[in-house]
mmCIF file of C-alpha atoms and ligand atoms in Angstrom:
data_model
loop_
_atom_site.group_PDB
_atom_site.id
_atom_site.type_symbol
_atom_site.label_atom_id
_atom_site.label_comp_id
_atom_site.label_asym_id
_atom_site.label_seq_id
_atom_site.Cartn_x
_atom_site.Cartn_y
_atom_site.Cartn_z
ATOM 1 C CA MET A 1 -2.551 27.153 20.575
ATOM 2 C CA LYS A 2 -0.927 26.835 17.188
ATOM 3 C CA HIS A 3 -2.333 23.550 15.870
ATOM 4 C CA VAL A 4 -5.342 22.568 17.983
ATOM 5 C CA PHE A 5 -8.642 24.482 17.966
ATOM 6 C CA GLY A 6 -12.169 24.042 19.223
ATOM 7 C CA PRO A 7 -14.182 22.065 19.981
ATOM 8 C CA VAL A 8 -16.224 23.632 17.180
ATOM 9 C CA PRO A 9 -19.691 22.591 15.975
ATOM 10 C CA SER A 10 -19.330 20.551 12.800
ATOM 11 C CA ARG A 11 -22.026 19.783 10.244
ATOM 12 C CA ARG A 12 -20.986 16.121 10.256
ATOM 13 C CA LEU A 13 -18.947 15.461 13.347
ATOM 14 C CA GLY A 14 -20.850 17.022 16.245
ATOM 15 C CA ARG A 15 -18.426 18.737 18.657
ATOM 16 C CA SER A 16 -15.113 18.412 16.886
ATOM 17 C CA LEU A 17 -11.660 19.150 18.276
ATOM 18 C CA GLY A 18 -9.569 20.222 15.280
ATOM 19 C CA ILE A 19 -5.890 19.550 14.645
ATOM 20 C CA ASP A 20 -4.227 21.445 11.815
ATOM 21 C CA PRO A 21 -0.960 19.755 10.710
ATOM 22 C CA VAL A 22 0.045 22.061 7.823
ATOM 23 C CA PRO A 23 1.005 25.748 7.489
ATOM 24 C CA LEU A 24 -1.603 28.138 6.072
ATOM 25 C CA LYS A 25 -2.487 27.382 2.446
ATOM 26 C CA THR A 26 -0.090 24.504 1.964
ATOM 27 C CA CYS A 27 -2.040 22.740 -0.752
ATOM 28 C CA ASN A 28 -1.793 20.946 -4.069
ATOM 29 C CA TYR A 29 -5.139 22.381 -5.238
ATOM 30 C CA SER A 30 -6.329 25.958 -5.664
ATOM 31 C CA CYS A 31 -10.096 25.432 -5.532
ATOM 32 C CA ILE A 32 -12.232 28.261 -6.842
ATOM 33 C CA TYR A 33 -14.383 28.032 -3.690
ATOM 34 C CA CYS A 34 -11.547 27.840 -1.127
ATOM 35 C CA GLN A 35 -12.311 29.900 1.965
ATOM 36 C CA LEU A 36 -8.577 30.517 2.405
ATOM 37 C CA GLY A 37 -8.198 32.227 -0.982
ATOM 38 C CA ARG A 38 -5.950 31.231 -3.861
ATOM 39 C CA THR A 39 -3.008 28.841 -3.344
ATOM 40 C CA LYS A 40 0.275 30.500 -4.286
ATOM 41 C CA PRO A 41 2.410 28.583 -4.946
ATOM 42 C CA LEU A 42 0.904 25.106 -5.143
ATOM 43 C CA THR A 43 3.000 22.444 -3.484
ATOM 44 C CA ASN A 44 2.859 18.681 -3.731
ATOM 45 C CA LYS A 45 5.784 17.802 -1.474
ATOM 46 C CA ARG A 46 4.905 15.857 1.664
ATOM 47 C CA LYS A 47 6.821 17.144 4.693
ATOM 48 C CA ALA A 48 6.950 16.968 8.499
ATOM 49 C CA PHE A 49 6.037 20.656 8.771
ATOM 50 C CA PHE A 50 5.710 20.489 12.573
ATOM 51 C CA SER A 51 6.763 18.085 15.303
ATOM 52 C CA VAL A 52 4.319 15.337 16.255
ATOM 53 C CA SER A 53 5.108 15.858 19.951
ATOM 54 C CA ALA A 54 4.211 19.581 19.783
ATOM 55 C CA MET A 55 0.810 18.756 18.312
ATOM 56 C CA LEU A 56 0.209 15.942 20.809
ATOM 57 C CA ALA A 57 1.060 18.268 23.703
ATOM 58 C CA GLU A 58 -1.524 20.792 22.487
ATOM 59 C CA ALA A 59 -4.116 18.036 22.022
ATOM 60 C CA ALA A 60 -3.466 16.779 25.568
ATOM 61 C CA THR A 61 -3.970 20.296 26.969
ATOM 62 C CA ALA A 62 -7.249 20.706 25.069
ATOM 63 C CA LEU A 63 -8.494 17.285 26.196
ATOM 64 C CA ASP A 64 -7.673 18.148 29.827
ATOM 65 C CA ARG A 65 -9.452 21.468 29.551
ATOM 66 C CA HIS A 66 -12.645 20.279 27.869
ATOM 67 C CA GLY A 67 -12.852 16.625 28.927
ATOM 68 C CA SER A 68 -13.312 13.874 26.367
ATOM 69 C CA ASP A 69 -17.056 13.621 27.207
ATOM 70 C CA PHE A 70 -17.539 17.038 25.659
ATOM 71 C CA ILE A 71 -15.840 16.088 22.371
ATOM 72 C CA ASP A 72 -17.402 13.796 19.737
ATOM 73 C CA TRP A 73 -14.546 13.534 17.252
ATOM 74 C CA ILE A 74 -10.944 14.598 16.850
ATOM 75 C CA THR A 75 -10.645 15.903 13.325
ATOM 76 C CA PHE A 76 -7.566 16.524 11.233
ATOM 77 C CA VAL A 77 -8.468 19.491 9.089
ATOM 78 C CA GLY A 78 -5.784 21.596 7.540
ATOM 79 C CA SER A 79 -5.249 25.177 6.536
ATOM 80 C CA GLY A 80 -4.419 23.336 3.332
ATOM 81 C CA GLU A 81 -4.204 19.629 2.443
ATOM 82 C CA THR A 82 -3.828 17.436 5.537
ATOM 83 C CA THR A 83 -2.146 14.487 3.799
ATOM 84 C CA LEU A 84 0.800 16.706 2.829
ATOM 85 C CA PHE A 85 1.883 16.230 6.461
ATOM 86 C CA SER A 86 4.232 13.286 6.092
ATOM 87 C CA ARG A 87 3.818 11.917 9.643
ATOM 88 C CA LEU A 88 0.022 11.892 9.576
ATOM 89 C CA GLY A 89 -0.224 8.133 10.198
ATOM 90 C CA SER A 90 1.788 8.292 13.450
ATOM 91 C CA LEU A 91 -0.117 11.350 14.586
ATOM 92 C CA ILE A 92 -3.493 9.669 14.042
ATOM 93 C CA ARG A 93 -2.409 6.583 16.002
ATOM 94 C CA PHE A 94 -0.974 8.575 18.924
ATOM 95 C CA VAL A 95 -4.061 10.803 19.175
ATOM 96 C CA LYS A 96 -6.426 7.835 19.121
ATOM 97 C CA THR A 97 -4.495 6.072 21.875
ATOM 98 C CA MET A 98 -4.184 9.210 23.990
ATOM 99 C CA SER A 99 -7.824 10.325 23.727
ATOM 100 C CA GLY A 100 -9.846 7.148 23.223
ATOM 101 C CA LEU A 101 -11.934 9.234 20.793
ATOM 102 C CA PRO A 102 -12.752 8.527 17.141
ATOM 103 C CA VAL A 103 -10.547 10.324 14.640
ATOM 104 C CA ALA A 104 -11.634 11.789 11.302
ATOM 105 C CA VAL A 105 -9.486 13.170 8.495
ATOM 106 C CA ILE A 106 -10.731 15.785 6.049
ATOM 107 C CA THR A 107 -8.749 15.665 2.802
ATOM 108 C CA ASN A 108 -9.034 16.668 -0.835
ATOM 109 C CA GLY A 109 -8.236 13.020 -1.664
ATOM 110 C CA SER A 110 -5.547 13.922 -4.192
ATOM 111 C CA LEU A 111 -2.865 11.685 -2.654
ATOM 112 C CA LEU A 112 -4.969 8.549 -2.232
ATOM 113 C CA HIS A 113 -3.262 7.050 -5.286
ATOM 114 C CA LEU A 114 -0.146 6.710 -3.060
ATOM 115 C CA PRO A 115 -0.117 3.384 -1.139
ATOM 116 C CA GLU A 116 1.684 4.991 1.836
ATOM 117 C CA VAL A 117 -1.039 7.644 2.205
ATOM 118 C CA ARG A 118 -3.770 5.004 2.070
ATOM 119 C CA THR A 119 -1.936 3.049 4.791
ATOM 120 C CA GLU A 120 -1.594 6.150 6.992
ATOM 121 C CA LEU A 121 -5.292 6.987 6.654
ATOM 122 C CA SER A 122 -6.317 3.418 7.462
ATOM 123 C CA ALA A 123 -5.822 4.272 11.161
ATOM 124 C CA ALA A 124 -8.640 6.864 11.061
ATOM 125 C CA ASP A 125 -12.253 6.017 11.930
ATOM 126 C CA ALA A 126 -13.631 8.221 9.161
ATOM 127 C CA VAL A 127 -12.053 9.739 6.063
ATOM 128 C CA LEU A 128 -13.838 12.591 4.304
ATOM 129 C CA PRO A 129 -12.389 13.227 0.825
ATOM 130 C CA SER A 130 -13.734 15.743 -1.712
ATOM 131 C CA LEU A 131 -15.042 15.010 -5.173
ATOM 132 C CA ASP A 132 -16.403 18.069 -6.973
ATOM 133 C CA ALA A 133 -16.143 16.953 -10.596
ATOM 134 C CA GLY A 134 -16.966 14.012 -12.816
ATOM 135 C CA THR A 135 -14.707 14.906 -15.762
ATOM 136 C CA ASP A 136 -11.129 16.091 -16.178
ATOM 137 C CA THR A 137 -12.331 19.420 -17.612
ATOM 138 C CA MET A 138 -14.517 20.127 -14.576
ATOM 139 C CA TYR A 139 -11.745 18.943 -12.229
ATOM 140 C CA ALA A 140 -9.334 21.438 -13.817
ATOM 141 C CA LYS A 141 -11.936 24.212 -13.655
ATOM 142 C CA ILE A 142 -12.958 23.755 -10.000
ATOM 143 C CA ASN A 143 -9.940 22.308 -8.198
ATOM 144 C CA ARG A 144 -7.117 23.764 -10.352
ATOM 145 C CA PRO A 145 -4.751 20.965 -9.230
ATOM 146 C CA HIS A 146 -0.958 20.809 -9.197
ATOM 147 C CA ALA A 147 0.493 19.801 -12.575
ATOM 148 C CA ASP A 148 1.420 16.378 -11.125
ATOM 149 C CA PHE A 149 -2.234 15.254 -11.046
ATOM 150 C CA SER A 150 -4.710 13.856 -13.508
ATOM 151 C CA PHE A 151 -8.419 13.329 -12.927
ATOM 152 C CA GLU A 152 -8.151 9.594 -13.594
ATOM 153 C CA GLN A 153 -5.392 9.252 -11.010
ATOM 154 C CA ASN A 154 -7.608 11.060 -8.498
ATOM 155 C CA VAL A 155 -10.564 8.746 -9.164
ATOM 156 C CA ASP A 156 -8.374 5.625 -9.152
ATOM 157 C CA GLY A 157 -6.994 6.666 -5.748
ATOM 158 C CA LEU A 158 -10.511 6.976 -4.317
ATOM 159 C CA VAL A 159 -11.563 3.609 -5.751
ATOM 160 C CA GLU A 160 -8.423 1.867 -4.435
ATOM 161 C CA PHE A 161 -8.858 3.408 -1.003
ATOM 162 C CA ARG A 162 -12.477 2.265 -0.811
ATOM 163 C CA LYS A 163 -11.433 -1.312 -1.561
ATOM 164 C CA GLU A 164 -8.897 -1.328 1.295
ATOM 165 C CA TYR A 165 -10.457 0.940 3.910
ATOM 166 C CA THR A 166 -12.761 -0.513 6.555
ATOM 167 C CA GLY A 167 -13.709 2.755 8.295
ATOM 168 C CA LYS A 168 -16.377 5.254 7.256
ATOM 169 C CA LEU A 169 -15.823 6.848 3.858
ATOM 170 C CA TRP A 170 -17.875 10.024 3.499
ATOM 171 C CA VAL A 171 -17.325 11.840 0.194
ATOM 172 C CA GLU A 172 -18.066 15.566 0.094
ATOM 173 C CA VAL A 173 -19.288 17.268 -3.074
ATOM 174 C CA MET A 174 -19.136 21.071 -3.062
ATOM 175 C CA LEU A 175 -21.982 22.279 -5.256
ATOM 176 C CA LEU A 176 -21.454 25.554 -7.151
ATOM 177 C CA SER A 177 -24.159 27.349 -9.082
ATOM 178 C CA GLY A 178 -23.710 27.267 -12.864
ATOM 179 C CA VAL A 179 -20.521 25.194 -12.561
ATOM 180 C CA ASN A 180 -21.201 21.632 -11.370
ATOM 181 C CA ASP A 181 -24.923 21.803 -10.544
ATOM 182 C CA THR A 182 -26.266 21.201 -14.064
ATOM 183 C CA PRO A 183 -27.925 17.808 -14.690
ATOM 184 C CA ASP A 184 -25.046 16.708 -16.983
ATOM 185 C CA ALA A 185 -22.360 17.671 -14.447
ATOM 186 C CA LEU A 186 -24.279 15.930 -11.649
ATOM 187 C CA TRP A 187 -24.666 12.710 -13.653
ATOM 188 C CA ASP A 188 -20.912 12.781 -14.398
ATOM 189 C CA ILE A 189 -20.164 13.054 -10.659
ATOM 190 C CA ALA A 190 -22.722 10.338 -9.888
ATOM 191 C CA ALA A 191 -20.936 7.956 -12.309
ATOM 192 C CA VAL A 192 -17.683 8.411 -10.361
ATOM 193 C CA LEU A 193 -19.459 8.032 -7.016
ATOM 194 C CA ASP A 194 -20.928 4.748 -8.243
ATOM 195 C CA ARG A 195 -17.383 3.476 -8.756
ATOM 196 C CA VAL A 196 -16.185 4.707 -5.364
ATOM 197 C CA GLU A 197 -19.173 3.430 -3.344
ATOM 198 C CA PRO A 198 -18.806 5.738 -0.319
ATOM 199 C CA ASP A 199 -20.796 5.089 2.851
ATOM 200 C CA GLU A 200 -22.271 8.569 2.645
ATOM 201 C CA ILE A 201 -22.260 11.470 0.187
ATOM 202 C CA HIS A 202 -22.347 14.950 1.693
ATOM 203 C CA ILE A 203 -23.499 17.780 -0.547
ATOM 204 C CA SER A 204 -22.185 21.105 0.678
ATOM 205 C CA THR A 205 -22.349 24.731 -0.399
ATOM 206 C CA PRO A 206 -19.912 27.604 0.087
ATOM 207 C CA THR A 207 -20.603 29.118 3.521
ATOM 208 C CA ARG A 208 -17.398 31.159 3.743
ATOM 209 C CA PRO A 209 -15.946 33.622 1.208
ATOM 210 C CA PRO A 210 -14.860 31.756 -1.945
ATOM 211 C CA ALA A 211 -11.449 32.439 -3.497
ATOM 212 C CA GLU A 212 -13.083 33.664 -6.721
ATOM 213 C CA GLU A 213 -15.648 36.461 -6.699
ATOM 214 C CA TRP A 214 -17.817 34.818 -9.364
ATOM 215 C CA VAL A 215 -18.498 31.629 -7.361
ATOM 216 C CA GLU A 216 -22.192 31.472 -6.457
ATOM 217 C CA VAL A 217 -24.198 29.443 -3.941
ATOM 218 C CA PRO A 218 -26.541 26.902 -5.630
ATOM 219 C CA SER A 219 -30.308 27.128 -5.348
ATOM 220 C CA ARG A 220 -32.374 24.814 -3.139
ATOM 221 C CA GLU A 221 -33.680 23.230 -6.358
ATOM 222 C CA SER A 222 -30.104 22.378 -7.438
ATOM 223 C CA LEU A 223 -29.375 20.839 -4.038
ATOM 224 C CA GLU A 224 -32.474 18.685 -4.238
ATOM 225 C CA ARG A 225 -31.610 17.631 -7.805
ATOM 226 C CA ALA A 226 -28.096 16.642 -6.706
ATOM 227 C CA SER A 227 -29.441 14.684 -3.763
ATOM 228 C CA SER A 228 -31.867 12.791 -5.970
ATOM 229 C CA ILE A 229 -29.243 12.013 -8.672
ATOM 230 C CA PHE A 230 -26.623 10.879 -6.145
ATOM 231 C CA GLY A 231 -29.113 8.503 -4.509
ATOM 232 C CA GLY A 232 -29.968 7.199 -1.058
ATOM 233 C CA VAL A 233 -26.648 7.758 0.726
ATOM 234 C CA ALA A 234 -26.577 11.460 -0.222
ATOM 235 C CA ARG A 235 -27.622 14.275 2.081
ATOM 236 C CA VAL A 236 -27.377 18.034 1.999
ATOM 237 C CA LEU A 237 -25.286 19.628 4.751
ATOM 238 C CA GLU A 238 -26.980 22.609 6.334
ATOM 239 C CA PRO A 239 -24.757 25.496 7.527
ATOM 240 C CA VAL A 240 -23.971 25.703 11.248
ATOM 241 C CA GLU A 241 -23.380 28.801 13.342
ATOM 242 C CA VAL A 242 -19.710 29.526 13.883
ATOM 243 C CA ALA A 243 -18.139 30.422 17.212
ATOM 244 C CA VAL A 244 -14.480 29.527 17.596
ATOM 245 C CA GLU A 245 -13.422 28.893 21.186
ATOM 246 C CA THR A 246 -10.640 31.148 22.475
ATOM 247 C CA GLU A 247 -8.418 30.955 25.530
ATOM 248 C CA VAL A 248 -9.356 33.258 28.402
ATOM 249 C CA GLU A 249 -5.763 34.086 29.210
ATOM 250 C CA GLU A 250 -4.928 35.138 25.640
ATOM 251 C CA GLU A 251 -4.329 38.786 24.690
ATOM 252 C CA LEU A 252 -7.103 40.214 22.493
ATOM 253 C CA VAL A 253 -4.787 40.759 19.515
ATOM 254 C CA ASP A 254 -3.536 37.150 19.671
ATOM 255 C CA ALA A 255 -7.078 35.832 20.092
ATOM 256 C CA ILE A 256 -8.259 37.711 16.986
ATOM 257 C CA LEU A 257 -5.309 36.526 14.917
ATOM 258 C CA THR A 258 -5.992 32.949 16.056
ATOM 259 C CA VAL A 259 -9.722 32.909 15.252
ATOM 260 C CA VAL A 260 -9.480 34.498 11.804
ATOM 261 C CA SER A 261 -6.425 32.513 10.727
ATOM 262 C CA ARG A 262 -8.423 29.317 10.046
ATOM 263 C CA HIS A 263 -11.924 30.595 9.381
ATOM 264 C CA PRO A 264 -12.726 33.874 7.642
ATOM 265 C CA LEU A 265 -15.440 35.249 9.940
ATOM 266 C CA GLN A 266 -18.053 37.966 9.812
ATOM 267 C CA GLU A 267 -17.836 40.683 12.471
ATOM 268 C CA ILE A 268 -20.653 39.216 14.525
ATOM 269 C CA GLU A 269 -18.990 35.778 14.431
ATOM 270 C CA VAL A 270 -15.681 37.234 15.640
ATOM 271 C CA ILE A 271 -17.523 38.960 18.493
ATOM 272 C CA ARG A 272 -19.305 35.731 19.458
ATOM 273 C CA SER A 273 -15.994 33.888 19.468
ATOM 274 C CA LEU A 274 -14.424 36.593 21.642
ATOM 275 C CA ALA A 275 -17.216 36.869 24.168
ATOM 276 C CA HIS A 276 -14.677 37.492 26.970
ATOM 277 C CA TRP A 277 -14.103 40.995 25.575
ATOM 278 C CA VAL A 278 -16.347 44.041 25.106
ATOM 279 C CA PRO A 279 -17.682 44.057 21.492
ATOM 280 C CA GLY A 280 -16.682 47.698 20.852
ATOM 281 C CA ARG A 281 -13.101 46.905 21.832
ATOM 282 C CA VAL A 282 -13.068 43.862 19.542
ATOM 283 C CA LEU A 283 -14.295 45.954 16.573
ATOM 284 C CA GLU A 284 -11.729 48.690 17.252
ATOM 285 C CA THR A 285 -8.932 46.119 17.464
ATOM 286 C CA LEU A 286 -10.105 44.405 14.259
ATOM 287 C CA THR A 287 -9.920 47.676 12.381
ATOM 288 C CA THR A 288 -6.538 48.598 13.817
ATOM 289 C CA LEU A 289 -5.158 45.173 12.852
ATOM 290 C CA ALA A 290 -6.540 45.545 9.321
ATOM 291 C CA GLU A 291 -5.144 49.069 8.945
ATOM 292 C CA SER A 292 -1.714 47.768 9.928
ATOM 293 C CA SER A 293 -2.106 44.856 7.417
ATOM 294 C CA LYS A 294 -2.078 42.166 10.110
ATOM 295 C CA ILE A 295 -5.471 40.881 8.953
ATOM 296 C CA ARG A 296 -7.551 41.467 5.813
ATOM 297 C CA VAL A 297 -11.174 42.100 4.958
ATOM 298 C CA ILE A 298 -12.775 40.351 2.033
ATOM 299 C CA GLU A 299 -16.270 41.036 0.698
ATOM 300 C CA ARG A 300 -18.339 38.223 -0.749
ATOM 301 C CA TYR A 301 -22.101 37.789 -1.129
ATOM 302 C CA GLY A 302 -22.566 41.348 0.205
ATOM 303 C CA LYS A 303 -20.922 40.442 3.540
ATOM 304 C CA ARG A 304 -17.578 41.402 5.064
ATOM 305 C CA PHE A 305 -15.302 38.627 6.294
ATOM 306 C CA TRP A 306 -12.138 39.090 8.332
ATOM 307 C CA CYS A 307 -9.294 36.759 7.455
ATOM 308 C CA SER A 308 -5.563 36.152 7.794
ATOM 309 C CA ALA A 309 -3.237 38.694 6.155
ATOM 310 C CA ASP A 310 -1.502 35.792 4.433
ATOM 311 C CA THR A 311 -4.561 34.816 2.368
ATOM 312 C CA GLN A 312 -4.755 35.821 -1.295
ATOM 313 C CA PHE A 313 -8.216 36.837 -2.437
ATOM 314 C CA PRO A 314 -8.724 38.811 -5.651
ATOM 315 C CA GLY A 315 -10.932 41.901 -5.364
ATOM 316 C CA GLN A 316 -10.042 42.851 -1.799
ATOM 317 C CA LYS A 317 -11.473 46.212 -0.772
ATOM 318 C CA PRO A 318 -9.803 48.875 1.367
ATOM 319 C CA ILE A 319 -10.836 48.671 5.008
ATOM 320 C CA GLY A 320 -13.222 51.217 6.538
ATOM 321 C CA ARG A 321 -14.070 51.836 10.178
ATOM 322 C CA PRO A 322 -16.542 49.283 11.561
ATOM 323 C CA LYS A 323 -20.227 50.125 11.694
ATOM 324 C CA PRO A 324 -21.821 50.266 15.142
ATOM 325 C CA LEU A 325 -22.707 46.767 16.311
ATOM 326 C CA PHE A 326 -26.478 47.378 16.417
ATOM 327 C CA PHE A 327 -26.298 48.343 12.721
ATOM 328 C CA ALA A 328 -24.230 45.296 11.799
ATOM 329 C CA ARG A 329 -26.799 43.081 13.539
ATOM 330 C CA HIS A 330 -29.652 44.809 11.761
ATOM 331 C CA LYS A 331 -28.012 44.372 8.387
ATOM 332 C CA ASN A 332 -27.139 40.722 8.814
ATOM 333 C CA THR A 333 -28.767 38.752 11.530
ATOM 334 C CA SER A 334 -27.678 35.393 10.176
ATOM 335 C CA LEU A 335 -24.580 33.942 11.773
ATOM 336 C CA SER A 336 -24.180 31.277 9.141
ATOM 337 C CA ALA A 337 -23.155 32.603 5.746
HETATM 338 S S1 SF4 B 401 -10.537 23.931 -0.499
HETATM 339 FE FE1 SF4 B 401 -9.074 22.531 0.466
HETATM 340 S S2 SF4 B 401 -8.189 21.424 -1.264
HETATM 341 FE FE2 SF4 B 401 -9.160 23.229 -2.127
HETATM 342 S S3 SF4 B 401 -7.536 24.773 -2.215
HETATM 343 FE FE3 SF4 B 401 -8.596 25.055 -0.264
HETATM 344 S S4 SF4 B 401 -7.415 23.894 1.196
HETATM 345 FE FE4 SF4 B 401 -6.835 23.156 -0.838
#
């Protein structure tokens, strides 16, 4: 399937069936921690990138296959910024009616200053915008937004949306060591959160390869400090194990391209996601695809991640042959980055 994936385990949404309404890396930010690499070029033009009926048809197939009892939420989560899809409001309404399931939208929140975007999102049961900075300088440093945006406009959009929106507003703060985890930076973010008054604050950490090599995961002490400064509605999100569901009838090459296109994955995670195939054959095919530039390998935090060839990460290393699986397991037994 091109737009619908999962259900996948989500740190906030249980078993989540994902719908991706934008092409890879269509975004108005270029966050330093983005797991899809740098955004080149940035775009801020809302468009109907794909047809609503094509996405609904895929969602209907997935719902038939898995059954709505097995799915907790339908989540719009893009390979970029979801609200750049100009027919998002209709899509949310159709999906809700068709499935009878709650719908969540993950967004960077940049377009909430637009009344039409706030109206479209009002149909969702939960909206999960990001807020990683409490000042314009930090906003520019972390999110590297399109030239159309200012920090104040971003905050005003969040505040306006909160006033109008009756669903669940869960703001996500990505914490980055030495960048926004100092006491001053945390108090700046807390001041903005006080204005927004979200229902919950989710503190997350990079679990996939960040766009920039120098981005570091914060310490447990930093996470606890953030949680205490942000107050009672804040909680730290713990990483979950990743296994992306694939279709049995798919060819191995297509299955690999599908799983790594949305989530850069470690070798062991790719193998878990492709449990229908022999692991040795999966590793061989991964390497062949990388050697022919159909996928890429990126190293971060001492781990190798396989990702789409269309991503742009600085510091990419040449690909080598895969290590035997028993060695890979020995070297890195953790499935969550
Ligand atoms: S993390 Fe999200 S908002 Fe930031 S660049 Fe990546 S896709 Fe865009």
